Amino acid sequence: MAETNGADDEAVIRRYIAECSNWGRWGEDDQAGTWNLVGPEQVKHAASLVRQGKSIPLSLPYDQHGPQTGVWGRFNPILYAAATGTDVASGRQDLVAMGLAPRPGVGFSDHVVLMPTQSGTQWDCLNHVFWEGKMYNNRPAAEVTAAGSAHNSAEHVADRGVARGVLVDVARHKGVDALEPGYAITSDDIEECLESEGVEILPGDALLVRTGFLGARRGNWGDYAGGDAPGVSLHAAPWIRHHDIAALATDTWGIEVRPNEIGYYQPLHAVLLVHAGLAFGEIFDLDALADDCARDKVYEFMFVAPHLPITGSSGTPVGALALK
């Protein structure tokens, strides 16, 4: 990160916080943030975009081949069996002897998954990041305890996650396979890409920004999770807020450019997640969608990415789809 002036950096982040804040916009009890921008009309419009009958997955598989390295205690999902088909084949599983069945014939398998809520494709919840001891809508950080969170957690947005999706394929627009780590995507970059795609942003949209970085690291992740990365510039925050974007998702581990542009850690999170209440989606796999959009020149779609209602959670895995 380039040397910065601390006073200037503080002035920048405080100016953007003041300009972008949605605290109180939907009432002092609100826990949904910018998902409030998606109402029945926006959902119906999103559904009207399903014209070709195509379903394109946007989530990485949840397995041991994922991108995590142990940073912040995050590891790749671990699957183990409580009951298997080999138990059935070997006769170890006898439901009659267990008193569960009147006669033989039926067997079953059962699995358990152990994973951090933010190990793969995931939503940040509005209790995930704090600024000066506060999370979204002026609630204290101390509400998030070892037992979970009293407010702003995943279960409060279980009915959200459907919107008109728009792909902003910045990497393809720039003519590269992937943007380099440290590349800050500006509002001009986003607008130029949208113009080239022939798409206009509407209030309540989910903006999916492709850097190509996930595809470049796929299968050989290195420091993908937690390291330097291309990402959205802090200085794009006012543009995102003023366009009333409902959700922002990227194919990087942390949305924003790394190294950070000013002397604060993850300042875009402080501005848009904490203060705007913007839904942040990370580690979305956008490559198949990008290829499809390049073929049919259709960059808008129905975005379906529900939050798992994990009570008290600060993040949630997601099985996301683009429907065209």
mmCIF file of C-alpha atoms in Angstrom:
data_model
loop_
_atom_site.group_PDB
_atom_site.id
_atom_site.type_symbol
_atom_site.label_atom_id
_atom_site.label_comp_id
_atom_site.label_asym_id
_atom_site.label_seq_id
_atom_site.Cartn_x
_atom_site.Cartn_y
_atom_site.Cartn_z
ATOM 1 C CA MET A 1 0.000 0.000 0.000
ATOM 2 C CA ALA A 2 1.313 3.401 -0.931
ATOM 3 C CA GLU A 3 2.239 5.769 1.895
ATOM 4 C CA THR A 4 -0.772 7.856 2.859
ATOM 5 C CA ASN A 5 -1.549 10.789 5.089
ATOM 6 C CA GLY A 6 -3.526 9.669 8.137
ATOM 7 C CA ALA A 7 -5.526 12.882 8.492
ATOM 8 C CA ASP A 8 -6.447 12.884 4.809
ATOM 9 C CA ASP A 9 -7.430 9.207 4.966
ATOM 10 C CA GLU A 10 -9.680 9.850 7.940
ATOM 11 C CA ALA A 11 -11.320 12.764 6.141
ATOM 12 C CA VAL A 12 -11.962 10.580 3.082
ATOM 13 C CA ILE A 13 -13.575 7.698 4.937
ATOM 14 C CA ARG A 14 -15.685 9.978 7.113
ATOM 15 C CA ARG A 15 -16.885 11.913 4.063
ATOM 16 C CA TYR A 16 -17.923 8.714 2.296
ATOM 17 C CA ILE A 17 -19.627 7.399 5.432
ATOM 18 C CA ALA A 18 -21.672 10.594 5.700
ATOM 19 C CA GLU A 19 -22.533 10.495 2.001
ATOM 20 C CA CYS A 20 -23.440 6.818 1.835
ATOM 21 C CA SER A 21 -25.103 6.089 5.183
ATOM 22 C CA ASN A 22 -28.549 4.470 5.222
ATOM 23 C CA TRP A 23 -28.838 4.362 9.014
ATOM 24 C CA GLY A 24 -32.466 5.077 9.842
ATOM 25 C CA ARG A 25 -33.569 5.192 6.194
ATOM 26 C CA TRP A 26 -35.891 2.209 6.663
ATOM 27 C CA GLY A 27 -36.489 2.773 10.357
ATOM 28 C CA GLU A 28 -34.418 2.309 13.471
ATOM 29 C CA ASP A 29 -35.368 -1.385 13.714
ATOM 30 C CA ASP A 30 -34.312 -2.281 10.170
ATOM 31 C CA GLN A 31 -32.018 -5.299 9.742
ATOM 32 C CA ALA A 32 -32.238 -5.842 5.967
ATOM 33 C CA GLY A 33 -30.338 -2.817 4.665
ATOM 34 C CA THR A 34 -30.355 -2.366 0.913
ATOM 35 C CA TRP A 35 -32.449 -5.479 0.362
ATOM 36 C CA ASN A 36 -35.287 -3.072 1.190
ATOM 37 C CA LEU A 37 -34.759 -1.668 -2.307
ATOM 38 C CA VAL A 38 -36.098 -4.935 -3.771
ATOM 39 C CA GLY A 39 -39.883 -5.059 -3.507
ATOM 40 C CA PRO A 40 -42.594 -6.974 -5.357
ATOM 41 C CA GLU A 41 -42.195 -4.937 -8.545
ATOM 42 C CA GLN A 42 -38.452 -5.529 -8.669
ATOM 43 C CA VAL A 43 -38.919 -9.263 -8.103
ATOM 44 C CA LYS A 44 -41.567 -9.465 -10.831
ATOM 45 C CA HIS A 45 -39.281 -7.594 -13.217
ATOM 46 C CA ALA A 46 -36.442 -9.980 -12.390
ATOM 47 C CA ALA A 47 -38.705 -12.959 -13.085
ATOM 48 C CA SER A 48 -39.672 -11.464 -16.469
ATOM 49 C CA LEU A 49 -36.035 -11.746 -17.561
ATOM 50 C CA VAL A 50 -36.227 -15.555 -17.615
ATOM 51 C CA ARG A 51 -36.806 -16.062 -21.330
ATOM 52 C CA GLN A 52 -34.410 -18.795 -22.472
ATOM 53 C CA GLY A 53 -34.869 -21.342 -19.686
ATOM 54 C CA LYS A 54 -31.163 -21.324 -18.746
ATOM 55 C CA SER A 55 -29.893 -21.805 -15.194
ATOM 56 C CA ILE A 56 -26.252 -20.902 -14.571
ATOM 57 C CA PRO A 57 -24.655 -21.726 -11.199
ATOM 58 C CA LEU A 58 -22.661 -18.984 -9.488
ATOM 59 C CA SER A 59 -21.366 -20.837 -6.424
ATOM 60 C CA LEU A 60 -18.138 -22.772 -5.970
ATOM 61 C CA PRO A 61 -18.484 -26.374 -4.788
ATOM 62 C CA TYR A 62 -18.189 -26.662 -1.012
ATOM 63 C CA ASP A 63 -15.367 -29.174 -0.658
ATOM 64 C CA GLN A 64 -11.721 -29.631 0.276
ATOM 65 C CA HIS A 65 -10.635 -28.153 -3.077
ATOM 66 C CA GLY A 66 -11.789 -24.660 -2.117
ATOM 67 C CA PRO A 67 -9.745 -21.511 -1.669
ATOM 68 C CA GLN A 68 -9.247 -21.327 2.095
ATOM 69 C CA THR A 69 -5.796 -21.456 3.723
ATOM 70 C CA GLY A 70 -6.651 -21.120 7.394
ATOM 71 C CA VAL A 71 -6.537 -17.320 7.497
ATOM 72 C CA TRP A 72 -8.874 -16.024 10.263
ATOM 73 C CA GLY A 73 -9.600 -19.648 11.154
ATOM 74 C CA ARG A 74 -11.395 -20.283 7.865
ATOM 75 C CA PHE A 75 -10.894 -23.730 6.378
ATOM 76 C CA ASN A 76 -12.418 -25.585 3.466
ATOM 77 C CA PRO A 77 -15.597 -27.587 4.124
ATOM 78 C CA ILE A 78 -15.163 -31.040 5.636
ATOM 79 C CA LEU A 79 -17.688 -33.764 4.789
ATOM 80 C CA TYR A 80 -17.920 -36.938 6.812
ATOM 81 C CA ALA A 81 -20.418 -39.768 6.885
ATOM 82 C CA ALA A 82 -22.735 -40.792 9.682
ATOM 83 C CA ALA A 83 -24.132 -43.648 7.542
ATOM 84 C CA THR A 84 -23.005 -44.942 4.139
ATOM 85 C CA GLY A 85 -23.998 -47.213 1.297
ATOM 86 C CA THR A 86 -21.035 -49.419 2.168
ATOM 87 C CA ASP A 87 -22.664 -49.980 5.568
ATOM 88 C CA VAL A 88 -25.710 -51.267 3.712
ATOM 89 C CA ALA A 89 -23.687 -53.395 1.282
ATOM 90 C CA SER A 90 -21.700 -55.000 4.105
ATOM 91 C CA GLY A 91 -24.742 -55.675 6.255
ATOM 92 C CA ARG A 92 -23.554 -53.372 9.046
ATOM 93 C CA GLN A 93 -26.696 -51.286 8.659
ATOM 94 C CA ASP A 94 -29.623 -53.462 9.736
ATOM 95 C CA LEU A 95 -32.724 -51.358 10.276
ATOM 96 C CA VAL A 96 -34.727 -54.391 11.377
ATOM 97 C CA ALA A 97 -32.233 -55.193 14.131
ATOM 98 C CA MET A 98 -32.190 -51.520 15.116
ATOM 99 C CA GLY A 99 -35.950 -51.610 15.519
ATOM 100 C CA LEU A 100 -36.461 -48.986 12.828
ATOM 101 C CA ALA A 101 -38.070 -51.153 10.142
ATOM 102 C CA PRO A 102 -40.461 -54.138 10.156
ATOM 103 C CA ARG A 103 -38.586 -55.944 7.356
ATOM 104 C CA PRO A 104 -35.355 -55.525 5.369
ATOM 105 C CA GLY A 105 -35.047 -53.665 2.068
ATOM 106 C CA VAL A 106 -34.538 -49.998 2.825
ATOM 107 C CA GLY A 107 -31.149 -48.478 3.632
ATOM 108 C CA PHE A 108 -29.836 -44.919 3.774
ATOM 109 C CA SER A 109 -26.783 -42.697 3.833
ATOM 110 C CA ASP A 110 -26.308 -39.601 5.955
ATOM 111 C CA HIS A 111 -23.579 -36.956 5.966
ATOM 112 C CA VAL A 112 -22.352 -34.143 8.183
ATOM 113 C CA VAL A 113 -20.612 -31.030 6.908
ATOM 114 C CA LEU A 114 -18.312 -28.885 9.034
ATOM 115 C CA MET A 115 -17.447 -25.477 7.619
ATOM 116 C CA PRO A 116 -17.036 -21.789 8.413
ATOM 117 C CA THR A 117 -19.991 -19.795 7.150
ATOM 118 C CA GLN A 118 -17.629 -17.789 4.921
ATOM 119 C CA SER A 119 -15.430 -20.548 3.509
ATOM 120 C CA GLY A 120 -16.755 -20.359 -0.055
ATOM 121 C CA THR A 121 -19.374 -18.453 -2.025
ATOM 122 C CA GLN A 122 -21.122 -16.433 0.658
ATOM 123 C CA TRP A 123 -22.959 -13.367 1.829
ATOM 124 C CA ASP A 124 -21.524 -11.075 4.453
ATOM 125 C CA CYS A 125 -24.249 -10.243 6.947
ATOM 126 C CA LEU A 126 -24.713 -6.766 8.372
ATOM 127 C CA ASN A 127 -23.156 -7.834 11.682
ATOM 128 C CA HIS A 128 -19.888 -8.940 10.059
ATOM 129 C CA VAL A 129 -17.933 -5.656 10.176
ATOM 130 C CA PHE A 130 -17.862 -2.792 12.663
ATOM 131 C CA TRP A 131 -16.793 0.835 12.511
ATOM 132 C CA GLU A 132 -15.868 2.502 15.782
ATOM 133 C CA GLY A 133 -17.705 -0.206 17.715
ATOM 134 C CA LYS A 134 -20.917 -0.078 15.709
ATOM 135 C CA MET A 135 -22.496 -2.273 13.043
ATOM 136 C CA TYR A 136 -25.281 -1.400 10.606
ATOM 137 C CA ASN A 137 -28.032 0.896 11.829
ATOM 138 C CA ASN A 138 -26.066 2.075 14.860
ATOM 139 C CA ARG A 139 -26.148 -1.189 16.786
ATOM 140 C CA PRO A 140 -23.236 -1.964 19.146
ATOM 141 C CA ALA A 141 -20.605 -4.512 18.217
ATOM 142 C CA ALA A 142 -20.981 -6.047 21.692
ATOM 143 C CA GLU A 143 -24.292 -7.552 20.561
ATOM 144 C CA VAL A 144 -22.296 -10.101 18.552
ATOM 145 C CA THR A 145 -21.175 -12.706 21.087
ATOM 146 C CA ALA A 146 -19.930 -16.285 21.085
ATOM 147 C CA ALA A 147 -23.592 -17.343 21.080
ATOM 148 C CA GLY A 148 -24.333 -15.385 17.889
ATOM 149 C CA SER A 149 -25.768 -11.997 17.110
ATOM 150 C CA ALA A 150 -28.873 -10.358 18.490
ATOM 151 C CA HIS A 151 -29.357 -8.260 15.339
ATOM 152 C CA ASN A 152 -28.357 -7.986 11.665
ATOM 153 C CA SER A 153 -27.722 -11.732 11.282
ATOM 154 C CA ALA A 154 -28.587 -14.134 8.489
ATOM 155 C CA GLU A 155 -32.077 -15.176 9.605
ATOM 156 C CA HIS A 156 -33.345 -11.612 9.254
ATOM 157 C CA VAL A 157 -32.814 -11.684 5.475
ATOM 158 C CA ALA A 158 -33.960 -15.250 4.824
ATOM 159 C CA ASP A 159 -36.715 -13.910 2.555
ATOM 160 C CA ARG A 160 -34.251 -11.816 0.498
ATOM 161 C CA GLY A 161 -31.700 -12.600 -2.192
ATOM 162 C CA VAL A 162 -33.807 -12.362 -5.368
ATOM 163 C CA ALA A 163 -33.271 -9.417 -7.708
ATOM 164 C CA ARG A 164 -32.514 -8.330 -11.226
ATOM 165 C CA GLY A 165 -28.881 -9.286 -11.682
ATOM 166 C CA VAL A 166 -26.484 -7.405 -13.944
ATOM 167 C CA LEU A 167 -23.050 -8.755 -14.854
ATOM 168 C CA VAL A 168 -20.267 -6.189 -15.109
ATOM 169 C CA ASP A 169 -17.514 -8.173 -16.824
ATOM 170 C CA VAL A 170 -14.665 -5.745 -16.242
ATOM 171 C CA ALA A 171 -11.940 -8.262 -17.119
ATOM 172 C CA ARG A 172 -13.405 -9.052 -20.549
ATOM 173 C CA HIS A 173 -14.111 -5.368 -21.182
ATOM 174 C CA LYS A 174 -10.441 -4.614 -20.473
ATOM 175 C CA GLY A 175 -9.368 -7.422 -22.802
ATOM 176 C CA VAL A 176 -7.629 -9.496 -20.122
ATOM 177 C CA ASP A 177 -8.225 -12.908 -18.590
ATOM 178 C CA ALA A 178 -7.972 -11.398 -15.112
ATOM 179 C CA LEU A 179 -7.288 -8.032 -13.559
ATOM 180 C CA GLU A 180 -4.040 -7.808 -11.636
ATOM 181 C CA PRO A 181 -3.961 -7.734 -7.824
ATOM 182 C CA GLY A 182 -4.114 -4.132 -6.700
ATOM 183 C CA TYR A 183 -6.285 -3.002 -9.622
ATOM 184 C CA ALA A 184 -8.990 -0.696 -8.248
ATOM 185 C CA ILE A 185 -12.245 -0.826 -10.224
ATOM 186 C CA THR A 186 -13.589 2.701 -10.463
ATOM 187 C CA SER A 187 -17.087 3.953 -11.117
ATOM 188 C CA ASP A 188 -15.855 4.978 -14.573
ATOM 189 C CA ASP A 189 -14.760 1.379 -15.201
ATOM 190 C CA ILE A 190 -18.212 0.152 -14.199
ATOM 191 C CA GLU A 191 -20.048 2.730 -16.319
ATOM 192 C CA GLU A 192 -17.880 2.086 -19.384
ATOM 193 C CA CYS A 193 -18.418 -1.658 -19.047
ATOM 194 C CA LEU A 194 -22.176 -1.233 -18.676
ATOM 195 C CA GLU A 195 -22.271 1.008 -21.749
ATOM 196 C CA SER A 196 -20.367 -1.571 -23.787
ATOM 197 C CA GLU A 197 -22.840 -4.240 -22.655
ATOM 198 C CA GLY A 198 -25.856 -2.046 -23.403
ATOM 199 C CA VAL A 199 -27.242 -2.301 -19.865
ATOM 200 C CA GLU A 200 -28.677 0.404 -17.637
ATOM 201 C CA ILE A 201 -28.556 0.059 -13.860
ATOM 202 C CA LEU A 202 -31.901 0.244 -12.035
ATOM 203 C CA PRO A 203 -32.578 0.790 -8.324
ATOM 204 C CA GLY A 204 -32.672 -2.528 -6.490
ATOM 205 C CA ASP A 205 -30.289 -4.322 -8.861
ATOM 206 C CA ALA A 206 -27.713 -6.886 -7.819
ATOM 207 C CA LEU A 207 -24.413 -5.885 -9.424
ATOM 208 C CA LEU A 208 -22.094 -8.822 -10.145
ATOM 209 C CA VAL A 209 -18.565 -7.611 -10.882
ATOM 210 C CA ARG A 210 -16.193 -10.045 -12.592
ATOM 211 C CA THR A 211 -12.453 -9.494 -12.264
ATOM 212 C CA GLY A 212 -11.420 -12.911 -13.603
ATOM 213 C CA PHE A 213 -9.328 -13.421 -10.469
ATOM 214 C CA LEU A 214 -11.180 -16.526 -9.290
ATOM 215 C CA GLY A 215 -10.738 -18.201 -12.655
ATOM 216 C CA ALA A 216 -7.051 -17.330 -12.743
ATOM 217 C CA ARG A 217 -6.480 -18.966 -9.338
ATOM 218 C CA ARG A 218 -8.927 -21.871 -9.653
ATOM 219 C CA GLY A 219 -7.274 -25.136 -8.597
ATOM 220 C CA ASN A 220 -4.072 -23.370 -7.550
ATOM 221 C CA TRP A 221 -5.432 -20.892 -5.047
ATOM 222 C CA GLY A 222 -2.238 -19.627 -3.437
ATOM 223 C CA ASP A 223 -3.108 -16.528 -1.400
ATOM 224 C CA TYR A 224 -6.436 -15.962 -3.170
ATOM 225 C CA ALA A 225 -8.187 -16.017 0.220
ATOM 226 C CA GLY A 226 -6.769 -13.117 2.189
ATOM 227 C CA GLY A 227 -4.070 -11.885 -0.173
ATOM 228 C CA ASP A 228 -3.753 -9.005 -2.608
ATOM 229 C CA ALA A 229 -6.525 -8.862 -5.184
ATOM 230 C CA PRO A 230 -8.233 -6.676 -7.739
ATOM 231 C CA GLY A 231 -11.471 -5.226 -6.464
ATOM 232 C CA VAL A 232 -13.919 -2.378 -6.254
ATOM 233 C CA SER A 233 -12.401 0.984 -5.380
ATOM 234 C CA LEU A 234 -13.338 2.760 -2.175
ATOM 235 C CA HIS A 235 -13.924 5.835 -4.314
ATOM 236 C CA ALA A 236 -16.721 4.031 -6.185
ATOM 237 C CA ALA A 237 -18.790 3.971 -2.976
ATOM 238 C CA PRO A 238 -20.824 7.144 -3.671
ATOM 239 C CA TRP A 239 -21.686 5.919 -7.185
ATOM 240 C CA ILE A 240 -22.925 2.588 -5.787
ATOM 241 C CA ARG A 241 -24.932 4.288 -3.055
ATOM 242 C CA HIS A 242 -26.472 6.913 -5.338
ATOM 243 C CA HIS A 243 -27.595 4.234 -7.816
ATOM 244 C CA ASP A 244 -29.371 2.370 -4.988
ATOM 245 C CA ILE A 245 -27.678 -0.934 -5.714
ATOM 246 C CA ALA A 246 -29.258 -3.650 -3.551
ATOM 247 C CA ALA A 247 -26.362 -6.121 -3.628
ATOM 248 C CA LEU A 248 -22.757 -6.168 -4.779
ATOM 249 C CA ALA A 249 -21.025 -9.480 -5.477
ATOM 250 C CA THR A 250 -17.603 -10.227 -6.938
ATOM 251 C CA ASP A 251 -15.396 -13.187 -7.808
ATOM 252 C CA THR A 252 -12.819 -12.117 -5.201
ATOM 253 C CA TRP A 253 -12.519 -13.009 -1.533
ATOM 254 C CA GLY A 254 -13.259 -9.556 -0.160
ATOM 255 C CA ILE A 255 -15.071 -7.333 -2.717
ATOM 256 C CA GLU A 256 -12.642 -4.426 -2.478
ATOM 257 C CA VAL A 257 -9.189 -3.899 -3.903
ATOM 258 C CA ARG A 258 -6.191 -5.122 -1.936
ATOM 259 C CA PRO A 259 -3.880 -3.566 -0.900
ATOM 260 C CA ASN A 260 -6.403 -1.052 0.393
ATOM 261 C CA GLU A 261 -6.264 2.426 -1.093
ATOM 262 C CA ILE A 262 -6.077 4.315 2.202
ATOM 263 C CA GLY A 263 -4.666 3.579 5.629
ATOM 264 C CA TYR A 264 -7.724 1.740 6.951
ATOM 265 C CA TYR A 265 -8.390 -1.981 6.718
ATOM 266 C CA GLN A 266 -11.186 -2.817 4.266
ATOM 267 C CA PRO A 267 -12.561 0.748 4.158
ATOM 268 C CA LEU A 268 -15.220 -0.089 1.546
ATOM 269 C CA HIS A 269 -16.726 -2.518 4.045
ATOM 270 C CA ALA A 270 -16.811 0.244 6.654
ATOM 271 C CA VAL A 271 -18.601 2.578 4.236
ATOM 272 C CA LEU A 272 -20.986 0.303 2.345
ATOM 273 C CA LEU A 273 -21.532 -2.748 4.544
ATOM 274 C CA VAL A 274 -21.624 -1.003 7.914
ATOM 275 C CA HIS A 275 -23.193 2.313 6.920
ATOM 276 C CA ALA A 276 -25.081 1.751 3.661
ATOM 277 C CA GLY A 277 -26.234 -1.709 4.748
ATOM 278 C CA LEU A 278 -25.285 -3.018 1.302
ATOM 279 C CA ALA A 279 -25.448 -6.778 0.761
ATOM 280 C CA PHE A 280 -21.898 -8.012 0.029
ATOM 281 C CA GLY A 281 -21.397 -11.287 -1.844
ATOM 282 C CA GLU A 282 -17.908 -12.775 -2.049
ATOM 283 C CA ILE A 283 -16.207 -15.642 -3.915
ATOM 284 C CA PHE A 284 -18.981 -15.834 -6.513
ATOM 285 C CA ASP A 285 -17.997 -17.954 -9.518
ATOM 286 C CA LEU A 286 -18.879 -15.718 -12.469
ATOM 287 C CA ASP A 287 -16.901 -17.374 -15.279
ATOM 288 C CA ALA A 288 -19.658 -19.560 -16.762
ATOM 289 C CA LEU A 289 -22.093 -16.656 -16.592
ATOM 290 C CA ALA A 290 -19.567 -14.349 -18.271
ATOM 291 C CA ASP A 291 -19.032 -16.816 -21.120
ATOM 292 C CA ASP A 292 -22.776 -17.182 -21.595
ATOM 293 C CA CYS A 293 -23.330 -13.417 -21.585
ATOM 294 C CA ALA A 294 -20.553 -12.960 -24.125
ATOM 295 C CA ARG A 295 -22.281 -15.456 -26.412
ATOM 296 C CA ASP A 296 -25.859 -14.207 -26.231
ATOM 297 C CA LYS A 297 -25.096 -10.526 -25.384
ATOM 298 C CA VAL A 298 -27.649 -10.638 -22.560
ATOM 299 C CA TYR A 299 -26.139 -9.232 -19.374
ATOM 300 C CA GLU A 300 -29.302 -9.018 -17.239
ATOM 301 C CA PHE A 301 -30.992 -11.991 -15.598
ATOM 302 C CA MET A 302 -32.948 -13.151 -12.606
ATOM 303 C CA PHE A 303 -30.498 -13.446 -9.719
ATOM 304 C CA VAL A 304 -31.489 -16.001 -7.077
ATOM 305 C CA ALA A 305 -29.167 -16.230 -4.082
ATOM 306 C CA PRO A 306 -31.076 -16.847 -0.839
ATOM 307 C CA HIS A 307 -29.438 -16.504 2.555
ATOM 308 C CA LEU A 308 -29.416 -19.619 4.716
ATOM 309 C CA PRO A 309 -31.303 -18.656 7.907
ATOM 310 C CA ILE A 310 -28.476 -19.540 10.280
ATOM 311 C CA THR A 311 -29.592 -17.861 13.477
ATOM 312 C CA GLY A 312 -27.085 -15.323 14.771
ATOM 313 C CA SER A 313 -24.622 -15.844 11.932
ATOM 314 C CA SER A 314 -22.385 -13.100 10.483
ATOM 315 C CA GLY A 315 -22.244 -14.794 7.093
ATOM 316 C CA THR A 316 -23.950 -17.530 5.146
ATOM 317 C CA PRO A 317 -23.091 -19.948 2.341
ATOM 318 C CA VAL A 318 -25.252 -19.545 -0.740
ATOM 319 C CA GLY A 319 -26.278 -21.672 -3.700
ATOM 320 C CA ALA A 320 -26.604 -18.848 -6.228
ATOM 321 C CA LEU A 321 -28.116 -19.007 -9.719
ATOM 322 C CA ALA A 322 -28.496 -16.732 -12.716
ATOM 323 C CA LEU A 323 -31.711 -17.540 -14.620
ATOM 324 C CA LYS A 324 -31.996 -16.364 -18.236
#
